[in-house]
mmCIF file with all atom_site columns, C-alpha atoms in Angstrom:
data_model
loop_
_atom_site.group_PDB
_atom_site.id
_atom_site.type_symbol
_atom_site.label_atom_id
_atom_site.label_alt_id
_atom_site.label_comp_id
_atom_site.label_asym_id
_atom_site.label_entity_id
_atom_site.label_seq_id
_atom_site.pdbx_PDB_ins_code
_atom_site.Cartn_x
_atom_site.Cartn_y
_atom_site.Cartn_z
_atom_site.occupancy
_atom_site.B_iso_or_equiv
_atom_site.pdbx_formal_charge
_atom_site.auth_seq_id
_atom_site.auth_comp_id
_atom_site.auth_asym_id
_atom_site.auth_atom_id
_atom_site.pdbx_PDB_model_num
ATOM 1   C CA . UNK A 1 1   ? 13.483 12.051  -1.710  1.00 68.00 ? 1   UNK A CA 1
ATOM 2   C CA . UNK A 1 2   ? 10.248 12.561  -0.492  1.00 73.00 ? 2   UNK A CA 1
ATOM 3   C CA . UNK A 1 3   ? 9.782  12.779  3.197   1.00 81.00 ? 3   UNK A CA 1
ATOM 4   C CA . UNK A 1 4   ? 7.170  9.241   2.936   1.00 83.00 ? 4   UNK A CA 1
ATOM 5   C CA . UNK A 1 5   ? 9.816  7.572   1.107   1.00 82.00 ? 5   UNK A CA 1
ATOM 6   C CA . UNK A 1 6   ? 12.822 7.996   3.561   1.00 85.00 ? 6   UNK A CA 1
ATOM 7   C CA . UNK A 1 7   ? 10.228 7.357   6.094   1.00 86.00 ? 7   UNK A CA 1
ATOM 8   C CA . UNK A 1 8   ? 9.380  3.868   4.539   1.00 88.00 ? 8   UNK A CA 1
ATOM 9   C CA . UNK A 1 9   ? 12.726 3.270   3.857   1.00 88.00 ? 9   UNK A CA 1
ATOM 10  C CA . UNK A 1 10  ? 13.876 3.903   7.260   1.00 91.00 ? 10  UNK A CA 1
ATOM 11  C CA . UNK A 1 11  ? 10.676 1.104   8.335   1.00 90.00 ? 11  UNK A CA 1
ATOM 12  C CA . UNK A 1 12  ? 12.362 -1.336  5.927   1.00 89.00 ? 12  UNK A CA 1
ATOM 13  C CA . UNK A 1 13  ? 15.542 -0.644  7.840   1.00 90.00 ? 13  UNK A CA 1
ATOM 14  C CA . UNK A 1 14  ? 14.364 -1.663  10.925  1.00 92.00 ? 14  UNK A CA 1
ATOM 15  C CA . UNK A 1 15  ? 12.376 -4.576  10.098  1.00 90.00 ? 15  UNK A CA 1
ATOM 16  C CA . UNK A 1 16  ? 15.924 -5.763  8.116   1.00 91.00 ? 16  UNK A CA 1
ATOM 17  C CA . UNK A 1 17  ? 17.729 -5.322  10.780  1.00 92.00 ? 17  UNK A CA 1
ATOM 18  C CA . UNK A 1 18  ? 15.707 -7.161  12.838  1.00 92.00 ? 18  UNK A CA 1
ATOM 19  C CA . UNK A 1 19  ? 15.874 -10.178 10.444  1.00 89.00 ? 19  UNK A CA 1
ATOM 20  C CA . UNK A 1 20  ? 19.862 -9.713  10.437  1.00 93.00 ? 20  UNK A CA 1
ATOM 21  C CA . UNK A 1 21  ? 19.381 -10.227 13.866  1.00 93.00 ? 21  UNK A CA 1
ATOM 22  C CA . UNK A 1 22  ? 17.454 -13.482 14.114  1.00 94.00 ? 22  UNK A CA 1
ATOM 23  C CA . UNK A 1 23  ? 19.125 -15.088 11.256  1.00 94.00 ? 23  UNK A CA 1
ATOM 24  C CA . UNK A 1 24  ? 22.812 -13.754 12.372  1.00 92.00 ? 24  UNK A CA 1
ATOM 25  C CA . UNK A 1 25  ? 25.165 -15.594 10.649  1.00 92.00 ? 25  UNK A CA 1
ATOM 26  C CA . UNK A 1 26  ? 22.587 -16.903 7.769   1.00 93.00 ? 26  UNK A CA 1
ATOM 27  C CA . UNK A 1 27  ? 21.660 -13.594 6.675   1.00 93.00 ? 27  UNK A CA 1
ATOM 28  C CA . UNK A 1 28  ? 24.117 -12.674 3.866   1.00 93.00 ? 28  UNK A CA 1
ATOM 29  C CA . UNK A 1 29  ? 25.834 -9.565  5.338   1.00 89.00 ? 29  UNK A CA 1
ATOM 30  C CA . UNK A 1 30  ? 28.477 -9.655  2.955   1.00 91.00 ? 30  UNK A CA 1
ATOM 31  C CA . UNK A 1 31  ? 25.865 -7.968  0.027   1.00 90.00 ? 31  UNK A CA 1
ATOM 32  C CA . UNK A 1 32  ? 24.487 -5.334  2.088   1.00 88.00 ? 32  UNK A CA 1
ATOM 33  C CA . UNK A 1 33  ? 21.546 -5.147  0.110   1.00 89.00 ? 33  UNK A CA 1
ATOM 34  C CA . UNK A 1 34  ? 18.504 -2.646  0.322   1.00 86.00 ? 34  UNK A CA 1
ATOM 35  C CA . UNK A 1 35  ? 16.246 -4.817  -1.495  1.00 83.00 ? 35  UNK A CA 1
ATOM 36  C CA . UNK A 1 36  ? 16.818 -8.269  -0.788  1.00 88.00 ? 36  UNK A CA 1
ATOM 37  C CA . UNK A 1 37  ? 14.953 -11.725 0.347   1.00 90.00 ? 37  UNK A CA 1
ATOM 38  C CA . UNK A 1 38  ? 14.547 -11.538 3.876   1.00 88.00 ? 38  UNK A CA 1
ATOM 39  C CA . UNK A 1 39  ? 18.018 -13.369 4.328   1.00 92.00 ? 39  UNK A CA 1
ATOM 40  C CA . UNK A 1 40  ? 19.956 -10.858 2.212   1.00 91.00 ? 40  UNK A CA 1
ATOM 41  C CA . UNK A 1 41  ? 19.727 -12.814 -0.717  1.00 92.00 ? 41  UNK A CA 1
ATOM 42  C CA . UNK A 1 42  ? 19.539 -11.164 -4.036  1.00 92.00 ? 42  UNK A CA 1
ATOM 43  C CA . UNK A 1 43  ? 15.736 -10.403 -4.901  1.00 88.00 ? 43  UNK A CA 1
ATOM 44  C CA . UNK A 1 44  ? 15.444 -12.168 -8.302  1.00 89.00 ? 44  UNK A CA 1
ATOM 45  C CA . UNK A 1 45  ? 14.925 -9.497  -10.860 1.00 86.00 ? 45  UNK A CA 1
ATOM 46  C CA . UNK A 1 46  ? 11.158 -11.557 -12.027 1.00 88.00 ? 46  UNK A CA 1
ATOM 47  C CA . UNK A 1 47  ? 9.774  -10.697 -8.532  1.00 88.00 ? 47  UNK A CA 1
ATOM 48  C CA . UNK A 1 48  ? 10.344 -6.860  -9.138  1.00 85.00 ? 48  UNK A CA 1
ATOM 49  C CA . UNK A 1 49  ? 9.049  -7.074  -12.790 1.00 89.00 ? 49  UNK A CA 1
ATOM 50  C CA . UNK A 1 50  ? 5.919  -9.288  -11.976 1.00 90.00 ? 50  UNK A CA 1
ATOM 51  C CA . UNK A 1 51  ? 5.084  -6.637  -8.929  1.00 88.00 ? 51  UNK A CA 1
ATOM 52  C CA . UNK A 1 52  ? 5.267  -4.187  -11.748 1.00 88.00 ? 52  UNK A CA 1
ATOM 53  C CA . UNK A 1 53  ? 3.243  -5.957  -13.707 1.00 91.00 ? 53  UNK A CA 1
ATOM 54  C CA . UNK A 1 54  ? 0.431  -6.655  -11.303 1.00 90.00 ? 54  UNK A CA 1
ATOM 55  C CA . UNK A 1 55  ? 0.351  -2.532  -10.100 1.00 87.00 ? 55  UNK A CA 1
ATOM 56  C CA . UNK A 1 56  ? 0.521  -1.131  -13.850 1.00 88.00 ? 56  UNK A CA 1
ATOM 57  C CA . UNK A 1 57  ? -2.557 -3.795  -14.143 1.00 89.00 ? 57  UNK A CA 1
ATOM 58  C CA . UNK A 1 58  ? -3.864 -2.813  -11.277 1.00 86.00 ? 58  UNK A CA 1
ATOM 59  C CA . UNK A 1 59  ? -3.732 0.716   -11.677 1.00 84.00 ? 59  UNK A CA 1
ATOM 60  C CA . UNK A 1 60  ? -5.166 0.491   -15.175 1.00 86.00 ? 60  UNK A CA 1
ATOM 61  C CA . UNK A 1 61  ? -2.023 1.861   -17.018 1.00 85.00 ? 61  UNK A CA 1
ATOM 62  C CA . UNK A 1 62  ? -0.800 -0.143  -20.120 1.00 87.00 ? 62  UNK A CA 1
ATOM 63  C CA . UNK A 1 63  ? 2.183  -2.540  -19.802 1.00 88.00 ? 63  UNK A CA 1
ATOM 64  C CA . UNK A 1 64  ? 5.063  -0.934  -19.623 1.00 86.00 ? 64  UNK A CA 1
ATOM 65  C CA . UNK A 1 65  ? 9.056  -1.658  -18.815 1.00 88.00 ? 65  UNK A CA 1
ATOM 66  C CA . UNK A 1 66  ? 10.436 -0.949  -15.788 1.00 86.00 ? 66  UNK A CA 1
ATOM 67  C CA . UNK A 1 67  ? 12.734 1.176   -16.855 1.00 85.00 ? 67  UNK A CA 1
ATOM 68  C CA . UNK A 1 68  ? 9.961  3.564   -17.898 1.00 85.00 ? 68  UNK A CA 1
ATOM 69  C CA . UNK A 1 69  ? 10.646 4.512   -14.271 1.00 84.00 ? 69  UNK A CA 1
ATOM 70  C CA . UNK A 1 70  ? 13.747 5.698   -14.746 1.00 85.00 ? 70  UNK A CA 1
ATOM 71  C CA . UNK A 1 71  ? 12.662 8.059   -17.850 1.00 82.00 ? 71  UNK A CA 1
ATOM 72  C CA . UNK A 1 72  ? 9.287  9.485   -16.321 1.00 81.00 ? 72  UNK A CA 1
ATOM 73  C CA . UNK A 1 73  ? 11.161 10.434  -12.713 1.00 84.00 ? 73  UNK A CA 1
ATOM 74  C CA . UNK A 1 74  ? 13.757 12.192  -15.183 1.00 84.00 ? 74  UNK A CA 1
ATOM 75  C CA . UNK A 1 75  ? 11.046 13.564  -17.432 1.00 80.00 ? 75  UNK A CA 1
ATOM 76  C CA . UNK A 1 76  ? 9.531  14.910  -14.385 1.00 80.00 ? 76  UNK A CA 1
ATOM 77  C CA . UNK A 1 77  ? 12.779 16.614  -13.094 1.00 82.00 ? 77  UNK A CA 1
ATOM 78  C CA . UNK A 1 78  ? 13.468 18.345  -15.963 1.00 79.00 ? 78  UNK A CA 1
ATOM 79  C CA . UNK A 1 79  ? 9.465  19.640  -16.688 1.00 75.00 ? 79  UNK A CA 1
ATOM 80  C CA . UNK A 1 80  ? 10.196 21.125  -13.348 1.00 78.00 ? 80  UNK A CA 1
ATOM 81  C CA . UNK A 1 81  ? 13.284 22.943  -14.553 1.00 77.00 ? 81  UNK A CA 1
ATOM 82  C CA . UNK A 1 82  ? 15.958 20.575  -12.728 1.00 84.00 ? 82  UNK A CA 1
ATOM 83  C CA . UNK A 1 83  ? 19.244 21.776  -13.128 1.00 87.00 ? 83  UNK A CA 1
ATOM 84  C CA . UNK A 1 84  ? 20.822 19.301  -15.543 1.00 86.00 ? 84  UNK A CA 1
ATOM 85  C CA . UNK A 1 85  ? 24.002 18.865  -13.638 1.00 90.00 ? 85  UNK A CA 1
ATOM 86  C CA . UNK A 1 86  ? 21.910 16.974  -10.781 1.00 89.00 ? 86  UNK A CA 1
ATOM 87  C CA . UNK A 1 87  ? 20.376 15.107  -13.198 1.00 88.00 ? 87  UNK A CA 1
ATOM 88  C CA . UNK A 1 88  ? 23.001 14.275  -14.677 1.00 89.00 ? 88  UNK A CA 1
ATOM 89  C CA . UNK A 1 89  ? 24.422 12.945  -11.418 1.00 89.00 ? 89  UNK A CA 1
ATOM 90  C CA . UNK A 1 90  ? 21.376 11.270  -10.351 1.00 87.00 ? 90  UNK A CA 1
ATOM 91  C CA . UNK A 1 91  ? 21.587 8.916   -13.652 1.00 88.00 ? 91  UNK A CA 1
ATOM 92  C CA . UNK A 1 92  ? 25.328 8.206   -13.417 1.00 90.00 ? 92  UNK A CA 1
ATOM 93  C CA . UNK A 1 93  ? 26.461 9.962   -16.887 1.00 89.00 ? 93  UNK A CA 1
ATOM 94  C CA . UNK A 1 94  ? 29.574 11.287  -18.090 1.00 91.00 ? 94  UNK A CA 1
ATOM 95  C CA . UNK A 1 95  ? 28.459 14.463  -19.021 1.00 90.00 ? 95  UNK A CA 1
ATOM 96  C CA . UNK A 1 96  ? 25.724 17.156  -19.187 1.00 85.00 ? 96  UNK A CA 1
ATOM 97  C CA . UNK A 1 97  ? 25.779 16.278  -22.691 1.00 87.00 ? 97  UNK A CA 1
ATOM 98  C CA . UNK A 1 98  ? 24.278 12.822  -22.804 1.00 87.00 ? 98  UNK A CA 1
ATOM 99  C CA . UNK A 1 99  ? 21.918 13.275  -20.261 1.00 86.00 ? 99  UNK A CA 1
ATOM 100 C CA . UNK A 1 100 ? 20.146 16.287  -22.554 1.00 81.00 ? 100 UNK A CA 1
ATOM 101 C CA . UNK A 1 101 ? 20.892 14.180  -25.815 1.00 83.00 ? 101 UNK A CA 1
ATOM 102 C CA . UNK A 1 102 ? 18.738 11.503  -24.270 1.00 81.00 ? 102 UNK A CA 1
ATOM 103 C CA . UNK A 1 103 ? 15.975 13.078  -22.357 1.00 79.00 ? 103 UNK A CA 1
ATOM 104 C CA . UNK A 1 104 ? 15.286 16.746  -24.075 1.00 69.00 ? 104 UNK A CA 1
ATOM 105 C CA . UNK A 1 105 ? 13.257 15.350  -27.239 1.00 69.00 ? 105 UNK A CA 1
ATOM 106 C CA . UNK A 1 106 ? 11.197 13.481  -24.826 1.00 65.00 ? 106 UNK A CA 1
ATOM 107 C CA . UNK A 1 107 ? 10.188 15.625  -22.203 1.00 59.00 ? 107 UNK A CA 1
ATOM 108 C CA . UNK A 1 108 ? 9.350  17.892  -25.481 1.00 62.00 ? 108 UNK A CA 1
ATOM 109 C CA . UNK A 1 109 ? 7.254  14.716  -26.657 1.00 61.00 ? 109 UNK A CA 1
ATOM 110 C CA . UNK A 1 110 ? 5.816  14.994  -23.024 1.00 56.00 ? 110 UNK A CA 1
ATOM 111 C CA . UNK A 1 111 ? 4.711  18.905  -22.787 1.00 57.00 ? 111 UNK A CA 1
ATOM 112 C CA . UNK A 1 112 ? 3.270  18.304  -26.229 1.00 56.00 ? 112 UNK A CA 1
ATOM 113 C CA . UNK A 1 113 ? 0.888  15.158  -25.164 1.00 49.00 ? 113 UNK A CA 1
ATOM 114 C CA . UNK A 1 114 ? -1.970 15.152  -22.376 1.00 38.00 ? 114 UNK A CA 1
ATOM 115 C CA . UNK A 1 115 ? -0.850 13.234  -19.729 1.00 46.00 ? 115 UNK A CA 1
ATOM 116 C CA . UNK A 1 116 ? -2.932 10.003  -19.298 1.00 42.00 ? 116 UNK A CA 1
ATOM 117 C CA . UNK A 1 117 ? -1.815 8.695   -15.552 1.00 44.00 ? 117 UNK A CA 1
ATOM 118 C CA . UNK A 1 118 ? -0.986 10.774  -12.930 1.00 45.00 ? 118 UNK A CA 1
ATOM 119 C CA . UNK A 1 119 ? 1.068  8.181   -10.844 1.00 52.00 ? 119 UNK A CA 1
ATOM 120 C CA . UNK A 1 120 ? 4.426  9.661   -10.003 1.00 61.00 ? 120 UNK A CA 1
ATOM 121 C CA . UNK A 1 121 ? 7.468  7.628   -9.911  1.00 61.00 ? 121 UNK A CA 1
ATOM 122 C CA . UNK A 1 122 ? 7.247  8.488   -5.858  1.00 64.00 ? 122 UNK A CA 1
ATOM 123 C CA . UNK A 1 123 ? 3.705  6.689   -5.428  1.00 67.00 ? 123 UNK A CA 1
ATOM 124 C CA . UNK A 1 124 ? 4.992  4.001   -8.214  1.00 67.00 ? 124 UNK A CA 1
ATOM 125 C CA . UNK A 1 125 ? 7.951  3.205   -5.650  1.00 68.00 ? 125 UNK A CA 1
ATOM 126 C CA . UNK A 1 126 ? 5.941  3.434   -2.401  1.00 70.00 ? 126 UNK A CA 1
ATOM 127 C CA . UNK A 1 127 ? 3.471  0.732   -4.211  1.00 70.00 ? 127 UNK A CA 1
ATOM 128 C CA . UNK A 1 128 ? 5.937  -1.666  -5.629  1.00 70.00 ? 128 UNK A CA 1
ATOM 129 C CA . UNK A 1 129 ? 8.081  -1.516  -2.248  1.00 69.00 ? 129 UNK A CA 1
ATOM 130 C CA . UNK A 1 130 ? 5.422  -1.815  0.071   1.00 67.00 ? 130 UNK A CA 1
ATOM 131 C CA . UNK A 1 131 ? 3.744  -4.734  -2.582  1.00 66.00 ? 131 UNK A CA 1
ATOM 132 C CA . UNK A 1 132 ? 7.034  -6.766  -2.474  1.00 67.00 ? 132 UNK A CA 1
ATOM 133 C CA . UNK A 1 133 ? 8.202  -6.559  1.130   1.00 65.00 ? 133 UNK A CA 1
ATOM 134 C CA . UNK A 1 134 ? 5.071  -6.284  3.255   1.00 64.00 ? 134 UNK A CA 1
ATOM 135 C CA . UNK A 1 135 ? 1.957  -7.662  0.742   1.00 60.00 ? 135 UNK A CA 1
ATOM 136 C CA . UNK A 1 136 ? 0.065  -4.435  1.407   1.00 55.00 ? 136 UNK A CA 1
ATOM 137 C CA . UNK A 1 137 ? -2.019 -4.002  -1.647  1.00 55.00 ? 137 UNK A CA 1
ATOM 138 C CA . UNK A 1 138 ? -2.870 -0.382  -2.740  1.00 52.00 ? 138 UNK A CA 1
ATOM 139 C CA . UNK A 1 139 ? -6.712 0.681   -3.656  1.00 54.00 ? 139 UNK A CA 1
ATOM 140 C CA . UNK A 1 140 ? -6.580 3.546   -6.013  1.00 49.00 ? 140 UNK A CA 1
ATOM 141 C CA . UNK A 1 141 ? -9.409 6.156   -5.352  1.00 49.00 ? 141 UNK A CA 1
ATOM 142 C CA . UNK A 1 142 ? -9.574 9.300   -7.317  1.00 48.00 ? 142 UNK A CA 1
ATOM 143 C CA . UNK A 1 143 ? -6.454 11.127  -6.435  1.00 50.00 ? 143 UNK A CA 1
ATOM 144 C CA . UNK A 1 144 ? -5.583 9.123   -3.382  1.00 50.00 ? 144 UNK A CA 1
ATOM 145 C CA . UNK A 1 145 ? -4.208 6.066   -2.049  1.00 49.00 ? 145 UNK A CA 1
ATOM 146 C CA . UNK A 1 146 ? -4.773 3.691   0.533   1.00 49.00 ? 146 UNK A CA 1
ATOM 147 C CA . UNK A 1 147 ? -3.515 0.470   1.921   1.00 48.00 ? 147 UNK A CA 1
ATOM 148 C CA . UNK A 1 148 ? -5.076 -2.927  2.894   1.00 48.00 ? 148 UNK A CA 1
ATOM 149 C CA . UNK A 1 149 ? -3.123 -5.755  4.301   1.00 49.00 ? 149 UNK A CA 1
#
């Protein structure tokens, strides 16, 4: 994971621990979720899906299923010539062959096409995370981003 993602998660854990202290027994400690509501309850899937759609629209990227982030992550790893065993473990696949069968053809297609977006999986994660949990809006400017409250 990139340092920025690790730092983002650390900041989130600090805020989440503050909520745990404030809410005490009301907080759902038993679920032990990282991405949840302020009281520890599971976040509805629709919140994540809706936020993802808004982010894509703001970035002027055509609508995609959120599962495409997983595929993008794998394809980027494959194109960076990451060891297939590492990718297999990241995905939780039972064998290297499953990973190779599912993703090799995708990577080959992408190599042939010109990529229309410079938005990486890492940036997608950060954008969704900050938007969902802190209401921070992301503004795209050329190859960089800036946040606004």
